[in-house]
């Protein structure tokens, strides 16, 4: 299905989205979103034909309860109003401190992702991006890992309720997408694929190759846990060797992807070393898969990313560029106006180009498996655990 006129991209954004703020010193600083959107605007991406900026109102309880228990939603609202800690529900921890307006801020993110997904499903947009979304750790009854409400779960459920029969969720955040996987663990309609740093070295400690889904959905949960220090080329090999064949075989009607950019070597919370350029290439891979298998229906979410100046704005500006069909050249200079703003606000320099390196692309899996290479062995462990559930050959497909 090809829409007439210019390519249509819905970009969820308003300054109200900056209200998701755990306070001074917390890694998930709203400044990262402000700097990202300033860079997106300075690159001219928001002024392109077919790009629509839309805000989001806080989701009603009925919508939140498609992803969360009613008691949890009530607990978030209460903590948000009176500041009471509720550790049973994960509210008031160092990861998820309580702040005034927390319920409304987190519920606004959910609306943004749900409305974006429905717009794509209903052919009101070709692609959609919600950089404030991707809160993939939130569980049905508790907050976790900086995530209060799970917008990805709510968005996928909304599309399923609207008639979709197969949805693929692809997560390349450095942390395992545990909340989304848990929600769809035994649902054969949803394929969840997470490429992350191993749970042996990074929160949340889950996402192992043998975690493949419930009894009614074997092979629908897919996990690649990579070792500390993995760089961009082997990371891309893992993404290509697992995500591409499984999504092609599953043939979803819509892809939802989470592009937390904390796999970068400059990120203060993780141990991978994946450049902006490699992450940009993975974004392009997911975009191209959407056009190949599901008529371009693609919803891209943000997620983690805590190198607030050097990484997050560039990585997510690339995501917006790809989603608008106006990709930004990694060799391009960062706009001077943006650098001047960074210097004024933070008193220091920002990155001067949109990329980090001359990216070396990996060998295709079809050219051979190297049992002497640790990343190849980990890729193979995932393929052996999952591929037979999809009638794929772990060694050759």
CSV table of C-alpha atoms in Angstrom, one decimal:
chain,number,residue,atom,x,y,z
A,1,UNK,CA,0.0,0.0,0.0
A,2,UNK,CA,1.6,3.3,-1.1
A,3,UNK,CA,0.2,6.6,0.0
A,4,UNK,CA,-0.2,9.5,-2.4
A,5,UNK,CA,1.8,12.6,-2.0
A,6,UNK,CA,4.9,12.9,0.2
A,7,UNK,CA,6.0,10.3,2.7
A,8,UNK,CA,4.1,10.9,5.9
A,9,UNK,CA,6.0,10.6,9.2
A,10,UNK,CA,4.3,11.3,12.6
A,11,UNK,CA,6.8,12.6,15.2
A,12,UNK,CA,5.5,12.7,18.7
A,13,UNK,CA,6.7,15.8,20.5
A,14,UNK,CA,5.7,18.7,22.6
A,15,UNK,CA,7.7,20.4,25.4
A,16,UNK,CA,5.1,18.9,27.8
A,17,UNK,CA,7.0,15.6,27.2
A,18,UNK,CA,9.9,17.1,29.2
A,19,UNK,CA,7.8,16.6,32.4
A,20,UNK,CA,9.1,13.0,32.7
A,21,UNK,CA,11.8,14.1,35.1
A,22,UNK,CA,13.1,12.1,38.0
A,23,UNK,CA,15.1,15.1,39.3
A,24,UNK,CA,18.7,16.4,39.4
A,25,UNK,CA,21.4,13.8,39.1
A,26,UNK,CA,19.1,11.1,37.6
A,27,UNK,CA,20.6,9.6,34.4
A,28,UNK,CA,17.3,9.9,32.5
A,29,UNK,CA,17.6,13.7,32.2
A,30,UNK,CA,14.9,15.4,30.1
A,31,UNK,CA,17.7,17.6,28.7
A,32,UNK,CA,18.6,14.7,26.4
A,33,UNK,CA,15.2,15.0,24.7
A,34,UNK,CA,15.4,18.8,24.6
A,35,UNK,CA,18.8,18.6,22.9
A,36,UNK,CA,17.7,15.9,20.5
A,37,UNK,CA,14.6,17.9,19.3
A,38,UNK,CA,16.7,21.0,18.9
A,39,UNK,CA,19.1,19.1,16.7
A,40,UNK,CA,16.3,17.5,14.7
A,41,UNK,CA,14.9,21.0,14.1
A,42,UNK,CA,18.3,22.5,13.3
A,43,UNK,CA,18.8,19.8,10.7
A,44,UNK,CA,15.6,20.8,9.0
A,45,UNK,CA,13.9,17.5,9.6
A,46,UNK,CA,10.7,18.9,11.2
A,47,UNK,CA,10.1,21.2,8.3
A,48,UNK,CA,10.1,18.5,5.6
A,49,UNK,CA,6.8,17.9,3.7
A,50,UNK,CA,4.8,15.1,5.2
A,51,UNK,CA,6.3,15.5,8.7
A,52,UNK,CA,3.6,16.0,11.4
A,53,UNK,CA,4.5,16.9,15.0
A,54,UNK,CA,1.9,15.8,17.4
A,55,UNK,CA,1.6,16.2,21.2
A,56,UNK,CA,0.0,13.8,23.5
A,57,UNK,CA,-2.4,14.1,26.4
A,58,UNK,CA,-2.1,11.8,29.5
A,59,UNK,CA,-3.6,8.4,28.8
A,60,UNK,CA,-6.8,7.5,30.6
A,61,UNK,CA,-6.7,4.7,33.1
A,62,UNK,CA,-8.5,2.3,30.8
A,63,UNK,CA,-5.7,2.6,28.3
A,64,UNK,CA,-3.0,2.2,30.9
A,65,UNK,CA,-4.8,-0.9,32.1
A,66,UNK,CA,-4.2,-2.6,28.8
A,67,UNK,CA,-0.6,-2.9,30.0
A,68,UNK,CA,-0.8,-2.6,33.8
A,69,UNK,CA,-2.9,-3.9,36.7
A,70,UNK,CA,-5.5,-1.4,37.9
A,71,UNK,CA,-3.9,-1.4,41.4
A,72,UNK,CA,-0.6,-0.4,40.0
A,73,UNK,CA,-2.1,2.5,38.0
A,74,UNK,CA,-3.8,3.7,41.2
A,75,UNK,CA,-0.5,3.4,43.1
A,76,UNK,CA,1.3,5.5,40.6
A,77,UNK,CA,-1.4,8.2,40.7
A,78,UNK,CA,-1.3,8.2,44.5
A,79,UNK,CA,2.5,8.4,44.7
A,80,UNK,CA,2.4,11.2,42.1
A,81,UNK,CA,-0.1,13.2,44.1
A,82,UNK,CA,1.3,12.9,47.6
A,83,UNK,CA,4.9,11.8,47.1
A,84,UNK,CA,4.4,8.6,49.2
A,85,UNK,CA,6.9,5.9,48.5
A,86,UNK,CA,5.5,2.6,47.4
A,87,UNK,CA,8.3,0.1,47.2
A,88,UNK,CA,6.0,-2.8,46.6
A,89,UNK,CA,5.2,-1.2,43.3
A,90,UNK,CA,8.8,-0.1,42.6
A,91,UNK,CA,7.9,3.6,43.3
A,92,UNK,CA,10.5,5.5,45.3
A,93,UNK,CA,13.6,3.5,44.5
A,94,UNK,CA,16.9,5.1,43.2
A,95,UNK,CA,16.0,4.0,39.7
A,96,UNK,CA,12.3,5.2,39.9
A,97,UNK,CA,12.1,8.0,42.4
A,98,UNK,CA,8.6,9.6,42.9
A,99,UNK,CA,8.1,13.1,41.6
A,100,UNK,CA,5.1,15.4,41.4
A,101,UNK,CA,3.1,14.8,38.2
A,102,UNK,CA,4.8,11.4,37.6
A,103,UNK,CA,1.5,9.7,36.6
A,104,UNK,CA,0.6,12.4,34.1
A,105,UNK,CA,4.1,12.5,32.6
A,106,UNK,CA,4.4,8.7,32.2
A,107,UNK,CA,0.8,8.4,30.9
A,108,UNK,CA,1.5,11.1,28.3
A,109,UNK,CA,4.3,8.9,26.9
A,110,UNK,CA,1.8,6.0,26.6
A,111,UNK,CA,-0.7,8.1,24.6
A,112,UNK,CA,2.1,9.2,22.3
A,113,UNK,CA,3.1,5.6,21.4
A,114,UNK,CA,-0.4,4.2,21.2
A,115,UNK,CA,-1.7,7.0,18.9
A,116,UNK,CA,1.4,6.7,16.8
A,117,UNK,CA,0.9,3.0,16.3
A,118,UNK,CA,-2.8,3.3,15.5
A,119,UNK,CA,-2.0,6.1,13.0
A,120,UNK,CA,0.4,3.8,11.2
A,121,UNK,CA,-2.0,0.8,11.4
A,122,UNK,CA,-4.9,2.9,10.1
A,123,UNK,CA,-2.8,4.3,7.2
A,124,UNK,CA,-2.9,7.9,8.6
A,125,UNK,CA,0.9,7.9,8.6
A,126,UNK,CA,3.6,5.7,6.9
A,127,UNK,CA,6.1,5.8,9.8
A,128,UNK,CA,5.9,7.2,13.4
A,129,UNK,CA,8.5,8.1,15.9
A,130,UNK,CA,8.1,8.6,19.7
A,131,UNK,CA,11.5,9.4,21.1
A,132,UNK,CA,10.0,9.8,24.6
A,133,UNK,CA,8.8,6.2,24.4
A,134,UNK,CA,10.5,2.8,24.7
A,135,UNK,CA,9.9,2.4,28.4
A,136,UNK,CA,10.5,-1.3,28.0
A,137,UNK,CA,11.3,-2.3,31.7
A,138,UNK,CA,7.9,-1.4,33.2
A,139,UNK,CA,6.1,-4.5,34.4
A,140,UNK,CA,2.4,-5.1,34.8
A,141,UNK,CA,2.4,-4.3,38.5
A,142,UNK,CA,5.6,-2.3,39.2
A,143,UNK,CA,8.0,0.3,37.9
A,144,UNK,CA,11.5,-0.8,36.9
A,145,UNK,CA,14.7,0.6,35.4
A,146,UNK,CA,13.5,4.3,34.9
A,147,UNK,CA,10.2,3.0,33.4
A,148,UNK,CA,6.9,3.7,35.0
A,149,UNK,CA,4.4,2.8,32.3
A,150,UNK,CA,5.2,0.5,29.4
A,151,UNK,CA,4.1,2.4,26.3
A,152,UNK,CA,5.4,-0.3,23.9
A,153,UNK,CA,3.2,-2.9,25.4
A,154,UNK,CA,0.2,-0.6,25.3
A,155,UNK,CA,0.9,0.3,21.7
A,156,UNK,CA,1.2,-3.3,20.5
A,157,UNK,CA,-2.0,-4.3,22.4
A,158,UNK,CA,-3.8,-1.4,20.7
A,159,UNK,CA,-2.8,-2.6,17.3
A,160,UNK,CA,-3.7,-6.2,18.1
A,161,UNK,CA,-7.1,-5.0,19.3
A,162,UNK,CA,-7.5,-3.0,16.1
A,163,UNK,CA,-7.2,-6.2,14.1
A,164,UNK,CA,-3.5,-6.9,13.6
A,165,UNK,CA,-2.6,-10.6,13.7
A,166,UNK,CA,1.2,-10.4,13.8
A,167,UNK,CA,3.4,-7.7,15.3
A,168,UNK,CA,7.2,-7.8,15.6
A,169,UNK,CA,9.0,-5.9,18.4
A,170,UNK,CA,12.7,-5.3,17.8
A,171,UNK,CA,14.7,-3.9,20.7
A,172,UNK,CA,18.4,-2.9,20.3
A,173,UNK,CA,18.8,-1.0,23.7
A,174,UNK,CA,21.8,-2.1,25.6
A,175,UNK,CA,19.4,-3.5,28.3
A,176,UNK,CA,17.2,-6.5,27.7
A,177,UNK,CA,13.6,-5.5,26.8
A,178,UNK,CA,12.2,-7.6,29.7
A,179,UNK,CA,8.9,-5.8,30.3
A,180,UNK,CA,7.7,-6.2,26.7
A,181,UNK,CA,8.9,-9.8,26.5
A,182,UNK,CA,7.1,-10.6,29.7
A,183,UNK,CA,3.9,-9.1,28.5
A,184,UNK,CA,3.9,-11.2,25.3
A,185,UNK,CA,5.7,-14.3,26.6
A,186,UNK,CA,2.9,-16.7,25.7
A,187,UNK,CA,1.3,-14.7,22.9
A,188,UNK,CA,2.1,-16.2,19.4
A,189,UNK,CA,0.9,-13.0,17.7
A,190,UNK,CA,3.9,-11.1,18.9
A,191,UNK,CA,7.6,-11.7,18.1
A,192,UNK,CA,9.9,-10.0,20.6
A,193,UNK,CA,13.6,-9.8,19.6
A,194,UNK,CA,16.1,-8.2,22.0
A,195,UNK,CA,19.8,-7.7,21.2
A,196,UNK,CA,21.5,-6.4,24.4
A,197,UNK,CA,24.4,-6.7,26.7
A,198,UNK,CA,24.4,-10.0,28.5
A,199,UNK,CA,22.3,-10.2,31.7
A,200,UNK,CA,25.4,-11.5,33.4
A,201,UNK,CA,27.0,-8.1,33.3
A,202,UNK,CA,24.1,-5.6,33.1
A,203,UNK,CA,20.6,-4.9,34.5
A,204,UNK,CA,18.0,-6.4,34.4
A,205,UNK,CA,20.0,-9.7,34.4
A,206,UNK,CA,17.6,-11.5,32.0
A,207,UNK,CA,17.4,-12.1,28.3
A,208,UNK,CA,19.3,-15.4,27.8
A,209,UNK,CA,19.3,-17.4,24.5
A,210,UNK,CA,17.2,-20.2,26.1
A,211,UNK,CA,14.4,-17.8,27.0
A,212,UNK,CA,12.2,-18.5,24.0
A,213,UNK,CA,8.6,-17.9,25.0
A,214,UNK,CA,5.7,-19.7,26.7
A,215,UNK,CA,4.1,-23.0,25.8
A,216,UNK,CA,1.8,-21.4,23.2
A,217,UNK,CA,4.5,-19.2,21.8
A,218,UNK,CA,7.7,-21.1,21.5
A,219,UNK,CA,10.3,-19.2,19.5
A,220,UNK,CA,8.4,-15.9,19.8
A,221,UNK,CA,10.8,-14.6,22.4
A,222,UNK,CA,14.3,-14.1,21.1
A,223,UNK,CA,17.3,-13.0,23.0
A,224,UNK,CA,20.9,-12.2,22.0
A,225,UNK,CA,23.1,-11.3,25.0
A,226,UNK,CA,26.4,-9.9,24.0
A,227,UNK,CA,29.6,-9.6,26.0
A,228,UNK,CA,30.9,-6.4,27.5
A,229,UNK,CA,33.1,-4.5,25.1
A,230,UNK,CA,31.3,-5.6,21.9
A,231,UNK,CA,31.9,-3.1,19.2
A,232,UNK,CA,29.7,-1.9,16.3
A,233,UNK,CA,30.7,-4.4,13.6
A,234,UNK,CA,30.0,-7.6,15.6
A,235,UNK,CA,27.0,-6.0,17.2
A,236,UNK,CA,25.6,-5.4,13.7
A,237,UNK,CA,26.4,-9.0,12.8
A,238,UNK,CA,24.2,-10.1,15.7
A,239,UNK,CA,21.4,-7.8,14.6
A,240,UNK,CA,21.5,-9.0,11.0
A,241,UNK,CA,22.0,-12.7,11.8
A,242,UNK,CA,19.0,-12.8,14.1
A,243,UNK,CA,16.6,-10.0,13.5
A,244,UNK,CA,16.5,-10.1,9.7
A,245,UNK,CA,15.7,-13.8,9.1
A,246,UNK,CA,13.2,-14.0,11.9
A,247,UNK,CA,11.3,-10.9,11.0
A,248,UNK,CA,11.2,-12.0,7.3
A,249,UNK,CA,9.9,-15.4,8.3
A,250,UNK,CA,7.4,-14.1,10.8
A,251,UNK,CA,6.1,-11.5,8.3
A,252,UNK,CA,4.5,-9.1,10.8
A,253,UNK,CA,1.9,-6.6,9.7
A,254,UNK,CA,3.6,-3.9,11.7
A,255,UNK,CA,7.1,-3.5,13.3
A,256,UNK,CA,7.6,-1.6,16.6
A,257,UNK,CA,11.2,-1.0,17.4
A,258,UNK,CA,13.0,0.4,20.4
A,259,UNK,CA,16.2,2.3,19.7
A,260,UNK,CA,17.7,3.0,23.1
A,261,UNK,CA,21.2,4.4,22.2
A,262,UNK,CA,22.9,3.3,25.4
A,263,UNK,CA,25.0,0.6,23.6
A,264,UNK,CA,27.4,3.4,22.7
A,265,UNK,CA,30.9,3.3,24.2
A,266,UNK,CA,30.4,6.7,25.8
A,267,UNK,CA,27.3,5.7,27.7
A,268,UNK,CA,28.0,5.9,31.4
A,269,UNK,CA,25.7,3.0,32.4
A,270,UNK,CA,26.6,0.2,30.0
A,271,UNK,CA,29.6,-1.7,28.8
A,272,UNK,CA,29.1,-2.0,25.0
A,273,UNK,CA,31.1,0.1,22.4
A,274,UNK,CA,28.7,0.6,19.5
A,275,UNK,CA,29.2,3.8,17.5
A,276,UNK,CA,26.5,6.2,16.4
A,277,UNK,CA,27.2,5.0,12.9
A,278,UNK,CA,26.5,1.4,13.7
A,279,UNK,CA,23.3,2.2,15.5
A,280,UNK,CA,22.3,4.3,12.5
A,281,UNK,CA,22.9,1.3,10.2
A,282,UNK,CA,20.7,-0.9,12.5
A,283,UNK,CA,17.9,1.7,12.3
A,284,UNK,CA,18.1,1.5,8.5
A,285,UNK,CA,17.9,-2.2,8.6
A,286,UNK,CA,14.7,-2.2,10.6
A,287,UNK,CA,13.3,0.5,8.4
A,288,UNK,CA,14.1,-1.5,5.3
A,289,UNK,CA,12.6,-4.7,6.8
A,290,UNK,CA,9.3,-2.7,7.4
A,291,UNK,CA,9.2,-1.8,3.7
A,292,UNK,CA,10.0,-5.4,2.7
A,293,UNK,CA,7.6,-7.3,4.9
A,294,UNK,CA,4.8,-5.1,6.1
A,295,UNK,CA,4.2,-2.3,3.6
A,296,UNK,CA,6.4,0.1,5.5
A,297,UNK,CA,4.3,0.1,8.7
A,298,UNK,CA,6.9,1.0,11.3
A,299,UNK,CA,6.8,2.6,14.7
A,300,UNK,CA,10.1,3.6,16.2
A,301,UNK,CA,10.6,4.4,19.9
A,302,UNK,CA,13.4,5.9,22.0
A,303,UNK,CA,14.5,4.3,25.2
A,304,UNK,CA,17.8,4.3,27.1
A,305,UNK,CA,20.7,6.6,26.3
A,306,UNK,CA,22.6,8.6,29.0
A,307,UNK,CA,25.4,10.3,27.1
A,308,UNK,CA,23.2,13.3,27.0
A,309,UNK,CA,25.2,15.6,24.7
A,310,UNK,CA,27.6,13.4,22.7
A,311,UNK,CA,25.4,10.5,21.7
A,312,UNK,CA,21.6,10.7,22.3
A,313,UNK,CA,20.9,13.8,20.1
A,314,UNK,CA,22.9,12.5,17.1
A,315,UNK,CA,21.6,8.9,17.4
A,316,UNK,CA,18.0,9.9,17.6
A,317,UNK,CA,18.3,12.6,15.0
A,318,UNK,CA,19.5,9.8,12.6
A,319,UNK,CA,16.4,7.8,13.6
A,320,UNK,CA,14.1,10.8,12.6
A,321,UNK,CA,16.1,11.2,9.4
A,322,UNK,CA,15.6,7.6,8.4
A,323,UNK,CA,11.9,7.7,9.4
A,324,UNK,CA,11.3,10.8,7.2
A,325,UNK,CA,13.1,9.3,4.3
A,326,UNK,CA,15.7,12.0,4.5
A,327,UNK,CA,18.7,10.2,6.2
A,328,UNK,CA,21.4,12.4,7.6
A,329,UNK,CA,25.0,11.8,6.4
A,330,UNK,CA,27.2,10.7,9.3
A,331,UNK,CA,30.0,12.8,7.8
A,332,UNK,CA,27.8,16.0,7.9
A,333,UNK,CA,28.7,18.7,10.3
A,334,UNK,CA,26.6,19.2,13.4
A,335,UNK,CA,24.7,22.5,12.9
A,336,UNK,CA,26.5,25.5,14.3
A,337,UNK,CA,23.4,26.8,16.0
A,338,UNK,CA,23.0,23.6,18.0
A,339,UNK,CA,26.7,23.7,19.1
A,340,UNK,CA,26.2,27.3,20.2
A,341,UNK,CA,23.2,26.3,22.3
A,342,UNK,CA,25.2,23.4,23.9
A,343,UNK,CA,28.0,25.8,24.7
A,344,UNK,CA,25.6,28.3,26.2
A,345,UNK,CA,23.6,25.8,28.3
A,346,UNK,CA,26.4,23.4,29.3
A,347,UNK,CA,29.5,25.5,29.0
A,348,UNK,CA,31.3,23.0,26.9
A,349,UNK,CA,31.6,21.7,23.3
A,350,UNK,CA,29.4,19.2,21.6
A,351,UNK,CA,30.3,16.7,18.8
A,352,UNK,CA,31.2,18.3,15.5
A,353,UNK,CA,30.1,15.6,13.1
A,354,UNK,CA,27.0,13.5,12.9
A,355,UNK,CA,29.0,10.2,13.0
A,356,UNK,CA,31.9,8.7,15.0
A,357,UNK,CA,33.8,6.5,12.6
A,358,UNK,CA,34.2,4.9,9.2
A,359,UNK,CA,31.9,2.0,9.8
A,360,UNK,CA,33.1,-1.5,8.8
A,361,UNK,CA,30.1,-3.6,8.0
A,362,UNK,CA,30.1,-7.3,9.2
A,363,UNK,CA,30.4,-10.3,7.0
A,364,UNK,CA,26.9,-11.8,6.3
A,365,UNK,CA,26.1,-14.9,8.2
A,366,UNK,CA,25.8,-16.7,4.9
A,367,UNK,CA,29.6,-16.4,4.5
A,368,UNK,CA,30.2,-18.7,7.4
A,369,UNK,CA,30.1,-19.1,11.2
A,370,UNK,CA,33.3,-18.8,13.2
A,371,UNK,CA,33.3,-21.0,16.3
A,372,UNK,CA,36.4,-19.3,17.5
A,373,UNK,CA,34.7,-16.0,17.8
A,374,UNK,CA,32.8,-15.3,21.0
A,375,UNK,CA,30.1,-13.2,19.4
A,376,UNK,CA,29.5,-15.7,16.7
A,377,UNK,CA,29.1,-18.4,19.4
A,378,UNK,CA,26.5,-16.3,21.2
A,379,UNK,CA,24.7,-15.6,17.9
A,380,UNK,CA,24.7,-19.3,17.2
A,381,UNK,CA,23.3,-20.1,20.7
A,382,UNK,CA,20.3,-17.9,20.0
A,383,UNK,CA,19.8,-19.3,16.5
A,384,UNK,CA,20.0,-22.9,17.8
A,385,UNK,CA,17.4,-22.1,20.5
A,386,UNK,CA,14.9,-20.3,18.3
A,387,UNK,CA,15.3,-20.9,14.6
A,388,UNK,CA,13.8,-24.4,14.5
A,389,UNK,CA,10.6,-23.0,15.9
A,390,UNK,CA,10.4,-21.0,12.6
A,391,UNK,CA,11.5,-23.8,10.3
A,392,UNK,CA,14.8,-22.1,9.8
A,393,UNK,CA,18.2,-23.7,9.8
A,394,UNK,CA,20.5,-22.3,12.5
A,395,UNK,CA,23.6,-22.7,10.5
A,396,UNK,CA,22.6,-21.6,7.0
A,397,UNK,CA,19.4,-19.4,7.1
